[in-house]
Coordinates of C-alpha atoms (C1' of nucleotides) in Angstrom, one line a residue:
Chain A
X1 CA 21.7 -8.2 28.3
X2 CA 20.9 -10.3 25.4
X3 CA 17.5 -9.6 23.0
X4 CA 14.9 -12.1 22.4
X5 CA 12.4 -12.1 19.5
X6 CA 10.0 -10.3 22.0
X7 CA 12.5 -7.7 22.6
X8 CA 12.7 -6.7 18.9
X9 CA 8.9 -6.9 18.1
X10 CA 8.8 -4.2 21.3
X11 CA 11.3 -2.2 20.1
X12 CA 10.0 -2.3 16.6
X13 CA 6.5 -0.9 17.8
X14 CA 8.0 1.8 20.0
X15 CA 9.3 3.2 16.9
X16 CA 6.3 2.5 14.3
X17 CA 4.4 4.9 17.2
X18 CA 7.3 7.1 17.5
X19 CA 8.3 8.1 14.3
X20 CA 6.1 6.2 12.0
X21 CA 6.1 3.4 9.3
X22 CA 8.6 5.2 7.0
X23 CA 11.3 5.6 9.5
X24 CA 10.9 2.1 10.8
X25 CA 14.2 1.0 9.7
X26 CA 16.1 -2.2 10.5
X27 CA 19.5 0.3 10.8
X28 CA 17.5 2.6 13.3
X29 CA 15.8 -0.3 15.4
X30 CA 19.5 -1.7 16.1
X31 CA 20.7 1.4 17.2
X32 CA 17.4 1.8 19.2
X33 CA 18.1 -1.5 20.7
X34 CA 22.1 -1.2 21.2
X35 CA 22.5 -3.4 18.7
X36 CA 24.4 -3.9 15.5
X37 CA 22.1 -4.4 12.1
X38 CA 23.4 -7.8 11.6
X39 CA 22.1 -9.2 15.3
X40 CA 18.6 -8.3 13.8
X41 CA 18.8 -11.0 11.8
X42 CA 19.0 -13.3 14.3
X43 CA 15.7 -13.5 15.7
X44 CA 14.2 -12.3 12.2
X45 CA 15.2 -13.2 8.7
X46 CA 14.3 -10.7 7.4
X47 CA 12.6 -7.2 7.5
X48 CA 9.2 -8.3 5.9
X49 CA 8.9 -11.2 8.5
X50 CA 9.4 -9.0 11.4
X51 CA 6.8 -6.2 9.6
X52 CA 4.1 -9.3 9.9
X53 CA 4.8 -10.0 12.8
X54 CA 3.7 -6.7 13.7
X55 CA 0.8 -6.5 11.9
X56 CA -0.5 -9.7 13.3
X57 CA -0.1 -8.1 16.5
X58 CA -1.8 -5.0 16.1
X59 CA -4.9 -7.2 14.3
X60 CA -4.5 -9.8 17.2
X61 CA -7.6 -9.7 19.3
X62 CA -10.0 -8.2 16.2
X63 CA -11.1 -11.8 15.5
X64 CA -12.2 -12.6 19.3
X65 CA -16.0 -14.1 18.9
X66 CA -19.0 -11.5 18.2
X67 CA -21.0 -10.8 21.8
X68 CA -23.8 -9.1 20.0
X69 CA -27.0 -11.4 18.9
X70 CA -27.8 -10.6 15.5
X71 CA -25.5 -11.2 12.0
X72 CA -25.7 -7.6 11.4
X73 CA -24.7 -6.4 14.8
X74 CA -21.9 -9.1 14.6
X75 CA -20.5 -8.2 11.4
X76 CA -20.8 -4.2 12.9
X77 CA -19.0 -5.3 15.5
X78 CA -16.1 -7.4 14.2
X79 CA -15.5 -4.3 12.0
X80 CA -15.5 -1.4 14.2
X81 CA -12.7 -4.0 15.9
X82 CA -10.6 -4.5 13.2
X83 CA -10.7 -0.6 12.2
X84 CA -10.3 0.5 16.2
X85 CA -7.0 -2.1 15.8
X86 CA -6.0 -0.9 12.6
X87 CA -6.2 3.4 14.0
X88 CA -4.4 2.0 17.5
X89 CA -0.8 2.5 16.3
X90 CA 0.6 5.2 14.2
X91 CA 0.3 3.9 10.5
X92 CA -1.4 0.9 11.5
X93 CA -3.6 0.4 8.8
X94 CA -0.8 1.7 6.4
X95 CA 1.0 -1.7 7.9
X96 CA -0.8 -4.3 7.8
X97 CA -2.4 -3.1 4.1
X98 CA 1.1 -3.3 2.6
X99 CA 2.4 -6.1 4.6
X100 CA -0.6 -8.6 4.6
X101 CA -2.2 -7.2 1.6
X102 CA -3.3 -11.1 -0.1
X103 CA -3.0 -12.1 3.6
X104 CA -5.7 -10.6 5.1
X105 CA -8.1 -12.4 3.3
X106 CA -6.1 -15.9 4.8
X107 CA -6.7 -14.2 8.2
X108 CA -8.8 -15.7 11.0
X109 CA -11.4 -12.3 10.9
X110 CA -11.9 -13.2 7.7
X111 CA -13.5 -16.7 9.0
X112 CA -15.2 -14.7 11.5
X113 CA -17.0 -12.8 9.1
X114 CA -17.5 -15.6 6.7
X115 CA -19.1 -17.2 9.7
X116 CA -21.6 -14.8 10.4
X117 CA -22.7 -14.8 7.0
X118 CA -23.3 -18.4 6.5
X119 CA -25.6 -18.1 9.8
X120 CA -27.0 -15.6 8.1
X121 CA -28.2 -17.6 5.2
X122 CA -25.4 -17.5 2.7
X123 CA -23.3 -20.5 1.5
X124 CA -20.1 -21.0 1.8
X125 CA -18.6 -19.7 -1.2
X126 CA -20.7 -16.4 -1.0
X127 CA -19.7 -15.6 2.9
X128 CA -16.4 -16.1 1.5
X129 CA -16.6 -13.4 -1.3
X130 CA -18.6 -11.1 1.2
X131 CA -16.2 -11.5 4.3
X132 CA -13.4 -10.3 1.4
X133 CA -15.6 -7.7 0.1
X134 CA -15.9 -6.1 3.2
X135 CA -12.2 -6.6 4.7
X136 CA -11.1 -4.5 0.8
X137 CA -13.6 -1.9 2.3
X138 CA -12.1 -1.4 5.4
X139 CA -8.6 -1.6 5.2
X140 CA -9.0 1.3 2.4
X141 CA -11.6 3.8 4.1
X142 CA -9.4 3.1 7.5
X143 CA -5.6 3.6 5.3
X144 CA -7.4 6.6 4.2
X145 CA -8.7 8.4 7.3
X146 CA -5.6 7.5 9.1
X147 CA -3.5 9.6 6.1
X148 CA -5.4 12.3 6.8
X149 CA -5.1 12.1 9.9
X150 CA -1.0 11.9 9.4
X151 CA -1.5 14.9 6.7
X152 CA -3.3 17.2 9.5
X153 CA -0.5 16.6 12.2
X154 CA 2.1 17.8 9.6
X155 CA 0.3 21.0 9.1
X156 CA -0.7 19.9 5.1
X157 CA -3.4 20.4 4.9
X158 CA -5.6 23.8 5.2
X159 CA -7.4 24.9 8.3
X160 CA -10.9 24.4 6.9
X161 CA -10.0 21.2 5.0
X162 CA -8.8 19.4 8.4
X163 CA -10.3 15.9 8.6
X164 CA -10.8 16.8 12.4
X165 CA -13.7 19.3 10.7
X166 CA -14.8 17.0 8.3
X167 CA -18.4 16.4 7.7
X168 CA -19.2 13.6 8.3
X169 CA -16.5 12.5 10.9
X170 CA -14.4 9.6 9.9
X171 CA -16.6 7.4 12.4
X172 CA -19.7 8.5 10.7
X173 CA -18.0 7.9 7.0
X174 CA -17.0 4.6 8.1
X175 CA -20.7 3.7 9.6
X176 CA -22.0 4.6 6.4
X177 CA -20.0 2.5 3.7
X178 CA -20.6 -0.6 6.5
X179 CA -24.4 -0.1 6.3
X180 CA -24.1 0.1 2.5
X181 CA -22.5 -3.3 2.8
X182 CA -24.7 -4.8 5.3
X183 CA -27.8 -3.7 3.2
X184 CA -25.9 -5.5 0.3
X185 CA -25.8 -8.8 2.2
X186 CA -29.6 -8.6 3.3
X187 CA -30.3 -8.4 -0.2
X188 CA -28.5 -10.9 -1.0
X189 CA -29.5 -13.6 1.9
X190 CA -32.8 -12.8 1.3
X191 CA -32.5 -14.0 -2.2
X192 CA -31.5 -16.7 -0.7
X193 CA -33.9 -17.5 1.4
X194 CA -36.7 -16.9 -1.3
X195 CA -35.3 -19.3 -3.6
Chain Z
X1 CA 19.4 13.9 -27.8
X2 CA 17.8 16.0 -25.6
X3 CA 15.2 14.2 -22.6
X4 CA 11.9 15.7 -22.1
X5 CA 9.2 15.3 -19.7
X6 CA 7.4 12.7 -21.7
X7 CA 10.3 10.5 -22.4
X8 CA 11.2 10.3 -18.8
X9 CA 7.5 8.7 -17.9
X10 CA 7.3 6.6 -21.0
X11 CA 10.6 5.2 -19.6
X12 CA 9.8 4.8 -15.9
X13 CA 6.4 2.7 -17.6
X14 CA 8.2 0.6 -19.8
X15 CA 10.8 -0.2 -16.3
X16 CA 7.4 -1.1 -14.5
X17 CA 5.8 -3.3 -17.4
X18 CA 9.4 -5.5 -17.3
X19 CA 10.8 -5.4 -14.4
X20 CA 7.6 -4.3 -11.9
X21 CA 7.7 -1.7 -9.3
X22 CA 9.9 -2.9 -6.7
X23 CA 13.0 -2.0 -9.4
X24 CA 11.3 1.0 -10.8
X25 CA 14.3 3.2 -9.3
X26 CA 15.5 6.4 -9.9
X27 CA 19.0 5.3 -10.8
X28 CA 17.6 2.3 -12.6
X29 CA 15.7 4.6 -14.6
X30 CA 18.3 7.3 -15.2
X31 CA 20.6 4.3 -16.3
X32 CA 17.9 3.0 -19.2
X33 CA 17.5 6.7 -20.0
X34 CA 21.4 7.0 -20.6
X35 CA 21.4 9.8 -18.1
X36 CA 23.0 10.7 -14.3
X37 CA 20.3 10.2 -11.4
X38 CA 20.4 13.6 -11.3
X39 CA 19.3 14.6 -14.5
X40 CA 15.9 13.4 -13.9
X41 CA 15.1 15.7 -10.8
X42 CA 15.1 18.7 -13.8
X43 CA 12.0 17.0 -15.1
X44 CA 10.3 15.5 -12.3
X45 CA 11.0 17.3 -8.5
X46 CA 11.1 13.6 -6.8
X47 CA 10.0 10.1 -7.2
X48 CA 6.7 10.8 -5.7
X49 CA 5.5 13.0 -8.1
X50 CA 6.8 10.7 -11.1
X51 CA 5.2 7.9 -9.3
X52 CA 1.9 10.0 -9.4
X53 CA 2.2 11.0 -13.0
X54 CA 2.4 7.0 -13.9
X55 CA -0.8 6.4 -11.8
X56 CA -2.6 9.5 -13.4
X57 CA -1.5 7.8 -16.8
X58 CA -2.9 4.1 -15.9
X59 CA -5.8 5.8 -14.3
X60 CA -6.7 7.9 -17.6
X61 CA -9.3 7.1 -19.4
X62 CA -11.6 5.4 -16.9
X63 CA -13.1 8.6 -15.8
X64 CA -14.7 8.8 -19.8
X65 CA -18.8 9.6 -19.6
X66 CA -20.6 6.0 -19.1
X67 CA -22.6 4.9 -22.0
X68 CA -25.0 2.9 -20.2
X69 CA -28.6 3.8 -19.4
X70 CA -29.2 2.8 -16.4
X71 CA -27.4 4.1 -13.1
X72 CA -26.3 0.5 -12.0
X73 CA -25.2 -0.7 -15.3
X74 CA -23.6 2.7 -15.6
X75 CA -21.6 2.2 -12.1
X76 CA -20.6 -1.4 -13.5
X77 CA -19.3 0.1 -16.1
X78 CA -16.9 2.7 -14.2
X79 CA -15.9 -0.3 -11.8
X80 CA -15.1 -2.4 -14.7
X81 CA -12.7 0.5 -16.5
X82 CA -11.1 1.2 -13.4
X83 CA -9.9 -2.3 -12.6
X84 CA -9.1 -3.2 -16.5
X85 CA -6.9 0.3 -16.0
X86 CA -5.4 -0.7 -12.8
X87 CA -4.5 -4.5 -14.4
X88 CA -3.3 -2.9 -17.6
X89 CA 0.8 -2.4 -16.7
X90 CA 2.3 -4.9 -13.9
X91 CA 2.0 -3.9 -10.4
X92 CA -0.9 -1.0 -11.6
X93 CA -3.0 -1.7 -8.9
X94 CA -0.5 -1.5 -6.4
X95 CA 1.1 1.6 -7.5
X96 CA -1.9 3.5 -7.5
X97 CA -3.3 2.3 -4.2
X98 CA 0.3 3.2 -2.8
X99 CA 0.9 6.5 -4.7
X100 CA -2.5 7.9 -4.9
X101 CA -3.8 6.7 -1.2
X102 CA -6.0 9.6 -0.4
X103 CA -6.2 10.8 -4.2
X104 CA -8.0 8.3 -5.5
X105 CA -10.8 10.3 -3.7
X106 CA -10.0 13.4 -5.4
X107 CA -10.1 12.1 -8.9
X108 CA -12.3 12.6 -11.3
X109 CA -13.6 8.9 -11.3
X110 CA -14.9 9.8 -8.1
X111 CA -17.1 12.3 -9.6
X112 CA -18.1 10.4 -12.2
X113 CA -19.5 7.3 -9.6
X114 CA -20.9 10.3 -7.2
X115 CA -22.9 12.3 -10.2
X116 CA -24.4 8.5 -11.3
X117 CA -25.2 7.8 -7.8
X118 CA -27.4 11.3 -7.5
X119 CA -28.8 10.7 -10.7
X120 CA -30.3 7.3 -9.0
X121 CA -31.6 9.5 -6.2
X122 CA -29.1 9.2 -3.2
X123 CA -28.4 13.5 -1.8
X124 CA -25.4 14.7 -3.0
X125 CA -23.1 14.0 0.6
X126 CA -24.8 9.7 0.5
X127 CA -23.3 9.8 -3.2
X128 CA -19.6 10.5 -2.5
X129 CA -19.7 8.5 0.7
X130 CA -20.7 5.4 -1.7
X131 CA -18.5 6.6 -4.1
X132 CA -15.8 6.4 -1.9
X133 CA -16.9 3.0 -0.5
X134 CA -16.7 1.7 -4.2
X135 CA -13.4 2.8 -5.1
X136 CA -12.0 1.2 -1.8
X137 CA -13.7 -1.8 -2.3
X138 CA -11.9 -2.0 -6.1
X139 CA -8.3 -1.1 -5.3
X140 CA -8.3 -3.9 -2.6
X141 CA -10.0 -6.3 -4.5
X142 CA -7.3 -5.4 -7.3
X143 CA -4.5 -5.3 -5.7
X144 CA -5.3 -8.4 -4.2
X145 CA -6.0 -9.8 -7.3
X146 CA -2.7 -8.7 -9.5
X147 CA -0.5 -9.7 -6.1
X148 CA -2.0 -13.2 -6.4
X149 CA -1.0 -13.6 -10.2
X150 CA 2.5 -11.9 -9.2
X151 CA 3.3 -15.1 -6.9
X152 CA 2.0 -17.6 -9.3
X153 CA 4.0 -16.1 -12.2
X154 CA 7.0 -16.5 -9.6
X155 CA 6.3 -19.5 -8.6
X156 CA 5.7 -18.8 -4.7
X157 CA 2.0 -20.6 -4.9
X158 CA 1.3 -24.5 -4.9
X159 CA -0.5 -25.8 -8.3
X160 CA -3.9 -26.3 -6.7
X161 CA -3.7 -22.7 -5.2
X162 CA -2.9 -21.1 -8.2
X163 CA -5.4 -18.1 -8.7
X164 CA -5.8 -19.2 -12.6
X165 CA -7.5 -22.2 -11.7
X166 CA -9.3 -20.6 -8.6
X167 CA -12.9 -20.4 -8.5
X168 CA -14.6 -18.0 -9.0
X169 CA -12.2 -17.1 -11.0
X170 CA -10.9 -13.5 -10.2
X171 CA -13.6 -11.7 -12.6
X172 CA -16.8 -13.3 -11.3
X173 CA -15.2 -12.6 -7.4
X174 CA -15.0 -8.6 -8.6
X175 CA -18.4 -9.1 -10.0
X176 CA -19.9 -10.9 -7.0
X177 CA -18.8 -7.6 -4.5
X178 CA -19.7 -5.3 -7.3
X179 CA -23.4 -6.8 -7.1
X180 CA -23.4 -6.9 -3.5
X181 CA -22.2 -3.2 -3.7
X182 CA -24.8 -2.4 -6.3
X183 CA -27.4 -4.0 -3.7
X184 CA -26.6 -2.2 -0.7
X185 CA -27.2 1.4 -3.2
X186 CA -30.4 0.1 -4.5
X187 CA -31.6 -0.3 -0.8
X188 CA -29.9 3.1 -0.1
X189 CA -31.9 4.8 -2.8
X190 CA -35.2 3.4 -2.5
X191 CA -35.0 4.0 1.2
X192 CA -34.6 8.0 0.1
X193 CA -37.8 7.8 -2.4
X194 CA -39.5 6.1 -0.2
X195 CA -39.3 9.1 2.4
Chain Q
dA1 C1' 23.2 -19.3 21.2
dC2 C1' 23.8 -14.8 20.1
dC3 C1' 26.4 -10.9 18.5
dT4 C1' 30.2 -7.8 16.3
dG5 C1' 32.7 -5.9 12.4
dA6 C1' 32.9 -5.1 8.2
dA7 C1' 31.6 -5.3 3.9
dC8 C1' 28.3 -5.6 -0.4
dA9 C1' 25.2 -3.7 -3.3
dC10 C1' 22.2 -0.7 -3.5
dC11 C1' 18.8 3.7 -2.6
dG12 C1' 16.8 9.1 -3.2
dT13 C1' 18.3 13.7 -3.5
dT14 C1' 21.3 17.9 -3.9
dC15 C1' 24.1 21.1 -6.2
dA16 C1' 28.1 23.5 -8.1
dA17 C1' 29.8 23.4 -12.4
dG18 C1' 29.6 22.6 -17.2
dT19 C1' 27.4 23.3 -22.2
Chain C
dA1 C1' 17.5 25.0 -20.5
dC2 C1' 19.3 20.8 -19.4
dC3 C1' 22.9 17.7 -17.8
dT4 C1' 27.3 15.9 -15.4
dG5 C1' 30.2 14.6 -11.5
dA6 C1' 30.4 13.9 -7.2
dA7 C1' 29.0 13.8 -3.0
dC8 C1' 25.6 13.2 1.3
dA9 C1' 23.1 10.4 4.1
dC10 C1' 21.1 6.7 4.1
dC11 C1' 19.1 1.5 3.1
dG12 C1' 18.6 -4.2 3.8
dT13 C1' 21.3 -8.2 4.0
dT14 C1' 25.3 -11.4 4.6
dC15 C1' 28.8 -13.7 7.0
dA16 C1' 33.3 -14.9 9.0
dA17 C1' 34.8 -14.4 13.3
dG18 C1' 34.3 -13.7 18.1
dT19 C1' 32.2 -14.9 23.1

DNA sequence: ACCTGAACACCGTTCAAGT
DNA sequence: ACCTGAACACCGTTCAAGT
């Protein structure tokens, strides 16, 4: 029964959700896969290219057009996908912040979001910067929540200091550093517009 | 010649500043210290904790009282510290976000942004949330920003893509989310005097 | 085309024993 | 109190040789 490139990437996520990022090894997914470490290398050159491959797929889908009708709404939307992507596989947003990291920002949801905010009455340049500013903001509240998240499950952390008590939620925490930003981009298209 | 605490970190800093995180090991370290691997887990329990003693060390001094007057020139000048401390030794930004993850939140920066941010008029819970959203937004910028000049120091990047002849130019990016940033709290507060 | 066997050059951490 | 020696249990990667 011979691998293919698929095969790997599969067996490569069962693990990430199994036993997480750090025991994600190329060693353990050979075994995994009946394998020995050297036929990894085969369909992979190395470790970092199959750890992007990964994170494109968990982010693949995030970057699908915006159904809602204003910029706003669409911006809301495209990041409650990307952060729903990023908290759908264990250490997700761990992944793809130390594996894309400079790449994000090359990433087709960053031209989504630039998008939106040249319809919304920036230029170019600025929709750039703000699509950036807000992708830093996500993939660090969302690396963050999903930790504690981690931390909790391992029995960490104190009773009363759970994140799954936390006030806010992590939805709610997330919602509000998003508005902050959208109210920074009003501001600033509005400028725009006055000028 | 007896090894102390101090000597140990002043060593694992001057590995980072040469030869960058990736080869700031343990047995590398041990080796420049003249000392068995072993010897350093008298001094430090594991590489975690020395790893968090460096980013406490990059990270000191940014939390000092602002001397600004007003509460947005005040945050600027927080944002500013932190990312001149996190671009200070090579790979500083990187470390941090990777060592500190969910600390950076329980530092005393964070208390600084949070006490300037209820001074302008936001309730004490709206102050750490924006707190929060500021530091996240500056270790991804950062990090992004000292990765970039990694690969054009090593040559990975084409001429016209190199990030020292990028415009903006990596200062006047920080500075353009920063304002954004500043923006979306100036909306936030006047919102909550308005009410 | 795809994989094995076996090696190379490393890791972090532990711990009895030494001084 | 502080360190050595030596081991344990791993890593990622390479590559001749096999099928």
């Amino acid at each position: 029964m011979q691998l293919n490139r698929q095969d790997v990437l599969d067996g490569a996520i069962a693990i990430l959700d199994e036993y997480g990022l750090a025991d994600l090894t190329m060693r353990r997914l050979a075994t995994s896969l009946h394998v020995q470490p050297g036929a990894l290398y085969w369909h992979f050159p190395n470790k970092q290219t199959l750890l992007g491959a990964i994170a494109d797929h968990i982010l693949s889908g995030a970057d699908a057009p915006p159904t809602e009708d204003s910029w706003d709404t669409q911006i809301g939307q495209i990041a409650h996908r990307l952060r729903d992507a990023l908290l759908s596989r264990r250490d997700g947003a761990e992944l793809v912040a130390a594996t894309y990291a400079s790449r994000l920002t090359t990433n087709h949801i960053r031209e989504r979001i630039a998008a939106v905010c040249i319809r919304a009455g920036l230029p170019r340049r600025d929709a750039e910067l703000t699509a950036d500013t807000l992708l830093y903001y996500i993939l660090g509240q969302t690396v963050d929540e999903q930790a504690r998240l981690h931390m909790d499950s391992v029995g960490a952390l104190t009773p009363d200091a759970s994140p799954l008590f936390e006030s806010p939620d992590p939805t709610s925490r997330f919602e509000f550093g998003l508005q902050l930003f959208l109210d920074g981009v009003r501001h600033t298209a509005a400028d725009r517009i006055r000028h």
